[in-house]
Amino acid sequence: DEEITDVAHLSEAFKEGQISWVDIHGFGDRQTIQQIGDLFELHPLLLEDVVNVPQRPKTEAYGDQILILVRMVQVYESGEIDMEQVSVILGKNWVLTFQEKSGDILDPVRKRIRNKTSRIRNSQSDFLAYAIVDTIIDAYYPALELLGNQLEEFEDEVIMDPTPELLRKLHRMKNRLVNLRRSIWPQREAINRLVRGDYPSISENVRIYLRDTYDHCVQTSEVAEMYREMVTGLMNTYLSSIANRTNEVMKVLTIMASIFIPLTFLAGIYGMNFDHMPELHMEWAYPMVWILMLLTAGGMLYYFWRKGWISLDASSVENEE
Amino acid sequence: DEEITDVAHLSEAFKEGQISWVDIHGFGDRQTIQQIGDLFELHPLLLEDVVNVPQRPKTEAYGDQILILVRMVQVYESGEIDMEQVSVILGKNWVLTFQEKSGDILDPVRKRIRNKTSRIRNSQSDFLAYAIVDTIIDAYYPALELLGNQLEEFEDEVIMDPTPELLRKLHRMKNRLVNLRRSIWPQREAINRLVRGDYPSISENVRIYLRDTYDHCVQTSEVAEMYREMVTGLMNTYLSSIANRTNEVMKVLTIMASIFIPLTFLAGIYGMNFDHMPELHMEWAYPMVWILMLLTAGGMLYYFWRKGWISLDASSVENEE
Amino acid sequence: DEEITDVAHLSEAFKEGQISWVDIHGFGDRQTIQQIGDLFELHPLLLEDVVNVPQRPKTEAYGDQILILVRMVQVYESGEIDMEQVSVILGKNWVLTFQEKSGDILDPVRKRIRNKTSRIRNSQSDFLAYAIVDTIIDAYYPALELLGNQLEEFEDEVIMDPTPELLRKLHRMKNRLVNLRRSIWPQREAINRLVRGDYPSISENVRIYLRDTYDHCVQTSEVAEMYREMVTGLMNTYLSSIANRTNEVMKVLTIMASIFIPLTFLAGIYGMNFDHMPELHMEWAYPMVWILMLLTAGGMLYYFWRKGWISLDASSVENEE
Amino acid sequence: DEEITDVAHLSEAFKEGQISWVDIHGFGDRQTIQQIGDLFELHPLLLEDVVNVPQRPKTEAYGDQILILVRMVQVYESGEIDMEQVSVILGKNWVLTFQEKSGDILDPVRKRIRNKTSRIRNSQSDFLAYAIVDTIIDAYYPALELLGNQLEEFEDEVIMDPTPELLRKLHRMKNRLVNLRRSIWPQREAINRLVRGDYPSISENVRIYLRDTYDHCVQTSEVAEMYREMVTGLMNTYLSSIANRTNEVMKVLTIMASIFIPLTFLAGIYGMNFDHMPELHMEWAYPMVWILMLLTAGGMLYYFWRKGWISLDASSVENEE
Amino acid sequence: DEEITDVAHLSEAFKEGQISWVDIHGFGDRQTIQQIGDLFELHPLLLEDVVNVPQRPKTEAYGDQILILVRMVQVYESGEIDMEQVSVILGKNWVLTFQEKSGDILDPVRKRIRNKTSRIRNSQSDFLAYAIVDTIIDAYYPALELLGNQLEEFEDEVIMDPTPELLRKLHRMKNRLVNLRRSIWPQREAINRLVRGDYPSISENVRIYLRDTYDHCVQTSEVAEMYREMVTGLMNTYLSSIANRTNEVMKVLTIMASIFIPLTFLAGIYGMNFDHMPELHMEWAYPMVWILMLLTAGGMLYYFWRKGWISLDASSVENEE
């Protein structure tokens, strides 16, 4: 539980006979990574997987070392979701973890280690590896919850107020979910291989714990899948909603135009300057034209009401919104 | 068959040599749960799955105890569907059930226990566990029937009267079905593991009964899937229906505008004030203009009728609605 | 081959040493069903599956009795498709069939039994069960053919004349197909279990026949699936077709409005009553305005023709329809 | 290699000890088919599969005879694709093929047989059966290529000129592909069963050749699937393209209407006949009104240009098309 | 490491006891290919797969030779993606590669061979084959990255500026991705067969390296799948975006028409020439009409503002774009 920046010191700190957890941040210095690799006798392909991020989450045995690649998810205040590869290497009596950036997601594990009576302190390295992986998987729950809350907000907006801005948000959300699912999905298989007992260095007892982690993996992957399905549904609803609004706009236009265009035509008729237009000189012609116009307008309104385009309900404006 | 609120009393009530069913409601008191866990010697991971709801439905063996996690569905009068995790733990000669809220869904089981001659009273604990799970699964049928009835109502509305309100209802229905399917789906697998005989503490005889429960699981999951497909279909139909209506609206507008705009133009021509407009002074000009207008309008109507935009059928208004 | 309405008589009619087929219609009388169950020593769960219709098609062994649940399809003249559960129970030397309503779908089997030289009369009960199931599966072909013919009719209509009525028909068709597929699908698995040889009471020889029935199951399920895909395609085509027509309508409106609105404006200009409008008093002004109007209209027409909105082809009206 | 129309002659021609290929066209005469069946000792179910076309492509063993049902595809000049069932029956030292219509698709096989040094002449009957099946599968490539070329033609048209006629063509193409895929798909499995070695009468050596045929099956089925996906994509693109065009049309209408309707209103104002309209008598009123109109029109144009509805690019007409 | 154009020389250059890599470009000369086939004792079917391009990627054993068919991807500056089949044949102590066109994609392998201390030079032929396949698979990453960058560019455009040109680009991109996926997909299986140990000539040690290649295959296929899903999403977003814009255009038209059409009608009324129109002679009639018009226009604007069609926000033009 100390911070070491020099590999030589690491070599000293790493005392045989004790279970050690070495947590390495950043891969800046290729040579240092190589030294660590030599110290722990890591397979060159294993080192490559650790350094060339992002790899697909997986579990892989190299001799009696097990490489567990998982993705750590972090939620920023801006709502953005960031994913980072964490490599957990389980050796005989040590656990090595590599991550690119420093994060505090593994703090709960550290706390449990410092606690002298905790189970983690009194168990083998496989239990420590389980604790690390479990903590990383559990961090998906708050991330998914955040996305779920955003989805719920979008749901009302999509029908009430479908703006291009919302479309863009939905689009971004969908890509984020597609991306998220892509990293959760292979984790199921990776953890499952640990549970199934492919690796003898993981004890039966720890496998029962890992079974729980596997269940969480499956659950998060199903939630991510469900959200993706829901956001796809929302985008279709968006299209329907826009079509609805266009229909609404068209009805207003059609009603206005259909009522006033014939009336304007009638007015145009009696605005003509022919010498011989007997109606112009009749005394009741002007009011008669008004009556004719009102009848025409009334007829159109009745027709539109029959078609259901006009509702007499005064609250229609409110309802639409 | 008594209500006990104190764990100490439970301990007394729990007499060896008899099959007991302990039904626990609410997880308010962490400590009580722990005491129950100690009393029944439950694995800590099992207790965690029971308390941290909702877990994914599953069956899991911890030693010779079997944890069966299922989702109970309850339909409220408002049409809302509520799901709640029920944990059934099958021990040697007892069955423990945990649920968060009190519900009367398990009443049929209680009734059968009180009946002295019933099979449930004279069987082992595995049969009791079956009876509880079967009762929970059977409760999906009325919930699905309710959703099916709502879907049927929506079907006509979608073509007759596609309002934004209906779109919202369809959207909610879809999410409800996605959610429902998500809890039914893993239950298939969970029950199947009981049927397959992975657990020796479930007798061959009870497995035949569980096979029936499994069939019901599969059937409900297929119905939920079919409903989800139908509601997706309805949302697409909604879009088509709206497009149809917009087309209808556009036709009316186009017919009105195409007939009257040229006529208004003609009227406008003879409303001009040029000094030299010979037509204005002809005697038959005014009736000629009327004839020209009628011909124009008739020509347009004929064109629209040819295009099929106007139907001579008087019942067209009714048909559209 | 006689009609018996009393279970007591049935008991007599059922002579040991002969292969009997007992066909029971309707489950009205719970007690009678129970008597039959006792007579044939049916498992209570088997009886439940028989009576509580509709169950999911399946094959299930209860001791040396095999329950085969299939769905019988019947096409009515109105084009409606009706499905009904038929339970075939294969015992040592008898076959029991249960169906709710009377139907003549099994008549071909009866005819073959009456024919003394037919294979069915000289075989074991498993061949009789095969003959019944095969006859039921074969009845799917005419039902699918009818749906196929309807689909073909819809295909032309969807592009030529996409009315809301057609949309409704398509929607109904889709639900019918979803429903149909849902009952055909599990039949595949049910028949496959008979073919695979899970049940020793079905002889190797009959299994070769059942393999053929299985192939028919797969074929009908694939046709139903293909039809469902086609009807989904038709509904999308419907939407495209409507969009097309709206586009067509809009073009007419736009052409009419774009030509006459500027002309009406021009006419409006010279209908103004200003004292000082020199054009009004020019001798050639009126014809000049006409020329200006014709040029404007011609320009618009040329622009629309360039855009491809107007085709010079006289047959355009016909083509569109 | 002779044409025989009488079964009696066939019986003679069929000499023991030689590998024979009997190719039968048309199933007109039920009795002849039965005679052939008797001659070759074919299982009645096998004969039924051969005669009742179309069956689902499959491989089925009846004793030591193997029935291979495949679909032959033929492309007509009109672009239509015709499929026909070919039944290949592999016996001890003969191969029987049944097809409904005469076709020249198997000519390459005949040519290879006539060639005395060819491998086909010097091999067992299983190699002959392979050669026939391989020739039939290879005929899918030109059919798919033809469809691929048509698809490519549609691709440009869909964006450039989305007519209802094109929609119909796309729809037909889709159905053709759905149909094609439905016959290619089960062929994969059918050929795979031959490769896997389920049938001892197919030698290891021929299985290596069949592996190649299987690869072609998989490849054609993948191409058909890809085409189906592409045509679905095209139909969606069609809808987008139509929506685009409607948007284009609407913009023209809106621009025209929005510019001229206010101007016409202005002209209407000064066409009123009120006695007291001081503007009418002002000397500069008429030119002022023109200036006002030009400013209004300019303002609208500027607004539309800001919105991006008008492009100053002279080539816009060309671009749109 | 020399270029040889004559097969006779090849025969000499190919010295027993050394691991050789023979890289052949172009299949122009059928005879040469045959000579090479004879020299290396290649199975005729193997040669056929090599020459008849493109075959589906696969691994196939012919005796102790292994044929590995993969697709090489090359990105041109124009953004086009070109795929070409590379056949890698692994013999006892040689590796043969065939490719149609010359490319520099295998240069890294050549460089490693020339380096005397490199692992590749000191290993068996199976390691050389691995190095070649790995280099080819790794070339998918830059190709996918390029497509990913293009997709990102399209994402903004789709909502900001959905032109027909963009639709065409999206369509092309989709087809390219469908095509790419189709060649990556079977490579997974091909490489997996090498990893699983189906072929004894690949040593355990090289299999560990191939496992890495397999992981890259899976990752690239998942990225291609994700991109395809994203481009499908983009095309749907495009449609929504267009619908949005049409709605926007319609609103402008409706607002303009609804405001000015009634006003024009009013102006038309008082442009009529009836002898008896008392309003015309009232002194305050003209200003009253103006007031009436302003009230009408204001009422319409208020109505549209209530409906949310007009936003008072001055930045609305910017926002929309």
JSON list of C-alpha atoms in Angstrom, two decimals, chain B residues 53-156:
[
{"chain": "B", "resi": 53, "resn": "VAL", "atom": "CA", "xyz": [-33.27, -6.13, -5.18]},
{"chain": "B", "resi": 54, "resn": "PRO", "atom": "CA", "xyz": [-33.85, -6.41, -8.04]},
{"chain": "B", "resi": 55, "resn": "GLN", "atom": "CA", "xyz": [-31.51, -9.22, -8.97]},
{"chain": "B", "resi": 56, "resn": "ARG", "atom": "CA", "xyz": [-31.82, -11.09, -12.25]},
{"chain": "B", "resi": 57, "resn": "PRO", "atom": "CA", "xyz": [-34.09, -14.15, -11.83]},
{"chain": "B", "resi": 58, "resn": "LYS", "atom": "CA", "xyz": [-31.90, -17.22, -11.33]},
{"chain": "B", "resi": 59, "resn": "THR", "atom": "CA", "xyz": [-31.43, -20.45, -9.43]},
{"chain": "B", "resi": 60, "resn": "GLU", "atom": "CA", "xyz": [-28.25, -20.93, -7.48]},
{"chain": "B", "resi": 61, "resn": "ALA", "atom": "CA", "xyz": [-27.08, -23.67, -5.16]},
{"chain": "B", "resi": 62, "resn": "TYR", "atom": "CA", "xyz": [-25.23, -22.79, -1.96]},
{"chain": "B", "resi": 63, "resn": "GLY", "atom": "CA", "xyz": [-24.27, -26.11, -0.43]},
{"chain": "B", "resi": 64, "resn": "ASP", "atom": "CA", "xyz": [-27.52, -28.04, -0.11]},
{"chain": "B", "resi": 65, "resn": "GLN", "atom": "CA", "xyz": [-29.61, -24.88, -0.05]},
{"chain": "B", "resi": 66, "resn": "ILE", "atom": "CA", "xyz": [-31.16, -23.71, -3.31]},
{"chain": "B", "resi": 67, "resn": "LEU", "atom": "CA", "xyz": [-31.91, -20.06, -3.90]},
{"chain": "B", "resi": 68, "resn": "ILE", "atom": "CA", "xyz": [-34.69, -19.45, -6.44]},
{"chain": "B", "resi": 69, "resn": "LEU", "atom": "CA", "xyz": [-35.08, -15.79, -7.42]},
{"chain": "B", "resi": 70, "resn": "VAL", "atom": "CA", "xyz": [-38.28, -15.03, -9.34]},
{"chain": "B", "resi": 71, "resn": "ARG", "atom": "CA", "xyz": [-40.24, -11.90, -10.14]},
{"chain": "B", "resi": 72, "resn": "MET", "atom": "CA", "xyz": [-43.77, -11.57, -8.93]},
{"chain": "B", "resi": 73, "resn": "VAL", "atom": "CA", "xyz": [-46.03, -9.52, -11.15]},
{"chain": "B", "resi": 74, "resn": "GLN", "atom": "CA", "xyz": [-49.02, -7.57, -9.86]},
{"chain": "B", "resi": 75, "resn": "VAL", "atom": "CA", "xyz": [-51.61, -5.74, -11.88]},
{"chain": "B", "resi": 76, "resn": "TYR", "atom": "CA", "xyz": [-53.14, -2.64, -10.40]},
{"chain": "B", "resi": 77, "resn": "GLU", "atom": "CA", "xyz": [-56.54, -1.30, -11.35]},
{"chain": "B", "resi": 78, "resn": "SER", "atom": "CA", "xyz": [-54.92, 1.65, -13.10]},
{"chain": "B", "resi": 79, "resn": "GLY", "atom": "CA", "xyz": [-53.42, -0.78, -15.58]},
{"chain": "B", "resi": 80, "resn": "GLU", "atom": "CA", "xyz": [-49.93, -0.31, -14.21]},
{"chain": "B", "resi": 81, "resn": "ILE", "atom": "CA", "xyz": [-47.85, -3.41, -13.79]},
{"chain": "B", "resi": 82, "resn": "ASP", "atom": "CA", "xyz": [-45.62, -3.77, -10.79]},
{"chain": "B", "resi": 83, "resn": "MET", "atom": "CA", "xyz": [-42.87, -6.31, -10.44]},
{"chain": "B", "resi": 84, "resn": "GLU", "atom": "CA", "xyz": [-41.22, -7.44, -7.25]},
{"chain": "B", "resi": 85, "resn": "GLN", "atom": "CA", "xyz": [-38.49, -9.93, -6.46]},
{"chain": "B", "resi": 86, "resn": "VAL", "atom": "CA", "xyz": [-39.44, -12.98, -4.44]},
{"chain": "B", "resi": 87, "resn": "SER", "atom": "CA", "xyz": [-36.57, -15.09, -3.09]},
{"chain": "B", "resi": 88, "resn": "VAL", "atom": "CA", "xyz": [-37.44, -18.69, -2.39]},
{"chain": "B", "resi": 89, "resn": "ILE", "atom": "CA", "xyz": [-34.80, -20.58, -0.41]},
{"chain": "B", "resi": 90, "resn": "LEU", "atom": "CA", "xyz": [-35.23, -24.32, -0.27]},
{"chain": "B", "resi": 91, "resn": "GLY", "atom": "CA", "xyz": [-33.51, -25.98, 2.69]},
{"chain": "B", "resi": 92, "resn": "LYS", "atom": "CA", "xyz": [-33.58, -29.51, 3.96]},
{"chain": "B", "resi": 93, "resn": "ASN", "atom": "CA", "xyz": [-37.00, -29.36, 5.56]},
{"chain": "B", "resi": 94, "resn": "TRP", "atom": "CA", "xyz": [-37.96, -25.75, 5.32]},
{"chain": "B", "resi": 95, "resn": "VAL", "atom": "CA", "xyz": [-38.73, -23.10, 2.72]},
{"chain": "B", "resi": 96, "resn": "LEU", "atom": "CA", "xyz": [-37.89, -19.48, 3.28]},
{"chain": "B", "resi": 97, "resn": "THR", "atom": "CA", "xyz": [-39.46, -16.76, 1.15]},
{"chain": "B", "resi": 98, "resn": "PHE", "atom": "CA", "xyz": [-38.47, -13.11, 1.15]},
{"chain": "B", "resi": 99, "resn": "GLN", "atom": "CA", "xyz": [-40.49, -10.34, -0.46]},
{"chain": "B", "resi": 100, "resn": "GLU", "atom": "CA", "xyz": [-40.33, -6.62, -0.07]},
{"chain": "B", "resi": 101, "resn": "LYS", "atom": "CA", "xyz": [-43.99, -5.68, 0.11]},
{"chain": "B", "resi": 102, "resn": "SER", "atom": "CA", "xyz": [-46.84, -7.71, 1.46]},
{"chain": "B", "resi": 103, "resn": "GLY", "atom": "CA", "xyz": [-49.01, -9.19, -1.24]},
{"chain": "B", "resi": 104, "resn": "ASP", "atom": "CA", "xyz": [-51.83, -11.64, -1.43]},
{"chain": "B", "resi": 105, "resn": "ILE", "atom": "CA", "xyz": [-50.46, -13.47, -4.46]},
{"chain": "B", "resi": 106, "resn": "LEU", "atom": "CA", "xyz": [-49.35, -16.42, -2.36]},
{"chain": "B", "resi": 107, "resn": "ASP", "atom": "CA", "xyz": [-52.74, -16.81, -0.67]},
{"chain": "B", "resi": 108, "resn": "PRO", "atom": "CA", "xyz": [-53.69, -19.85, -2.79]},
{"chain": "B", "resi": 109, "resn": "VAL", "atom": "CA", "xyz": [-50.63, -21.65, -1.44]},
{"chain": "B", "resi": 110, "resn": "ARG", "atom": "CA", "xyz": [-51.54, -20.74, 2.15]},
{"chain": "B", "resi": 111, "resn": "LYS", "atom": "CA", "xyz": [-55.05, -22.01, 1.59]},
{"chain": "B", "resi": 112, "resn": "ARG", "atom": "CA", "xyz": [-53.76, -25.33, 0.27]},
{"chain": "B", "resi": 113, "resn": "ILE", "atom": "CA", "xyz": [-51.46, -25.70, 3.30]},
{"chain": "B", "resi": 114, "resn": "ARG", "atom": "CA", "xyz": [-54.32, -25.13, 5.72]},
{"chain": "B", "resi": 115, "resn": "ASN", "atom": "CA", "xyz": [-56.29, -27.83, 3.95]},
{"chain": "B", "resi": 116, "resn": "LYS", "atom": "CA", "xyz": [-55.24, -30.96, 5.81]},
{"chain": "B", "resi": 117, "resn": "THR", "atom": "CA", "xyz": [-55.80, -33.40, 2.99]},
{"chain": "B", "resi": 118, "resn": "SER", "atom": "CA", "xyz": [-53.96, -31.38, 0.34]},
{"chain": "B", "resi": 119, "resn": "ARG", "atom": "CA", "xyz": [-50.97, -32.84, -1.36]},
{"chain": "B", "resi": 120, "resn": "ILE", "atom": "CA", "xyz": [-48.83, -29.87, -0.39]},
{"chain": "B", "resi": 121, "resn": "ARG", "atom": "CA", "xyz": [-49.22, -30.66, 3.31]},
{"chain": "B", "resi": 122, "resn": "ASN", "atom": "CA", "xyz": [-48.13, -34.23, 2.88]},
{"chain": "B", "resi": 123, "resn": "SER", "atom": "CA", "xyz": [-45.11, -33.65, 0.65]},
{"chain": "B", "resi": 124, "resn": "GLN", "atom": "CA", "xyz": [-41.53, -32.64, 1.17]},
{"chain": "B", "resi": 125, "resn": "SER", "atom": "CA", "xyz": [-40.26, -29.07, 1.19]},
{"chain": "B", "resi": 126, "resn": "ASP", "atom": "CA", "xyz": [-39.35, -29.27, -2.50]},
{"chain": "B", "resi": 127, "resn": "PHE", "atom": "CA", "xyz": [-43.02, -29.64, -3.38]},
{"chain": "B", "resi": 128, "resn": "LEU", "atom": "CA", "xyz": [-43.83, -26.59, -1.27]},
{"chain": "B", "resi": 129, "resn": "ALA", "atom": "CA", "xyz": [-41.15, -24.61, -3.11]},
{"chain": "B", "resi": 130, "resn": "TYR", "atom": "CA", "xyz": [-42.64, -25.77, -6.41]},
{"chain": "B", "resi": 131, "resn": "ALA", "atom": "CA", "xyz": [-46.12, -24.69, -5.30]},
{"chain": "B", "resi": 132, "resn": "ILE", "atom": "CA", "xyz": [-44.85, -21.21, -4.42]},
{"chain": "B", "resi": 133, "resn": "VAL", "atom": "CA", "xyz": [-42.94, -20.74, -7.69]},
{"chain": "B", "resi": 134, "resn": "ASP", "atom": "CA", "xyz": [-45.81, -22.13, -9.74]},
{"chain": "B", "resi": 135, "resn": "THR", "atom": "CA", "xyz": [-48.26, -19.72, -8.12]},
{"chain": "B", "resi": 136, "resn": "ILE", "atom": "CA", "xyz": [-45.98, -16.79, -8.88]},
{"chain": "B", "resi": 137, "resn": "ILE", "atom": "CA", "xyz": [-45.53, -17.80, -12.52]},
{"chain": "B", "resi": 138, "resn": "ASP", "atom": "CA", "xyz": [-49.25, -18.38, -12.99]},
{"chain": "B", "resi": 139, "resn": "ALA", "atom": "CA", "xyz": [-49.89, -14.78, -11.96]},
{"chain": "B", "resi": 140, "resn": "TYR", "atom": "CA", "xyz": [-48.30, -13.66, -15.24]},
{"chain": "B", "resi": 141, "resn": "TYR", "atom": "CA", "xyz": [-51.30, -14.88, -17.22]},
{"chain": "B", "resi": 142, "resn": "PRO", "atom": "CA", "xyz": [-53.83, -12.27, -15.98]},
{"chain": "B", "resi": 143, "resn": "ALA", "atom": "CA", "xyz": [-51.18, -9.54, -16.35]},
{"chain": "B", "resi": 144, "resn": "LEU", "atom": "CA", "xyz": [-50.53, -10.53, -19.96]},
{"chain": "B", "resi": 145, "resn": "GLU", "atom": "CA", "xyz": [-54.24, -10.80, -20.66]},
{"chain": "B", "resi": 146, "resn": "LEU", "atom": "CA", "xyz": [-54.74, -7.25, -19.46]},
{"chain": "B", "resi": 147, "resn": "LEU", "atom": "CA", "xyz": [-51.96, -6.00, -21.72]},
{"chain": "B", "resi": 148, "resn": "GLY", "atom": "CA", "xyz": [-53.43, -8.03, -24.59]},
{"chain": "B", "resi": 149, "resn": "ASN", "atom": "CA", "xyz": [-56.81, -6.35, -24.12]},
{"chain": "B", "resi": 150, "resn": "GLN", "atom": "CA", "xyz": [-55.21, -2.91, -24.11]},
{"chain": "B", "resi": 151, "resn": "LEU", "atom": "CA", "xyz": [-53.30, -3.77, -27.28]},
{"chain": "B", "resi": 152, "resn": "GLU", "atom": "CA", "xyz": [-56.52, -4.78, -29.00]},
{"chain": "B", "resi": 153, "resn": "GLU", "atom": "CA", "xyz": [-58.09, -1.45, -28.10]},
{"chain": "B", "resi": 154, "resn": "PHE", "atom": "CA", "xyz": [-55.09, 0.40, -29.50]},
{"chain": "B", "resi": 155, "resn": "GLU", "atom": "CA", "xyz": [-55.25, -1.50, -32.78]},
{"chain": "B", "resi": 156, "resn": "ASP", "atom": "CA", "xyz": [-58.44, 0.13, -33.98]}
]
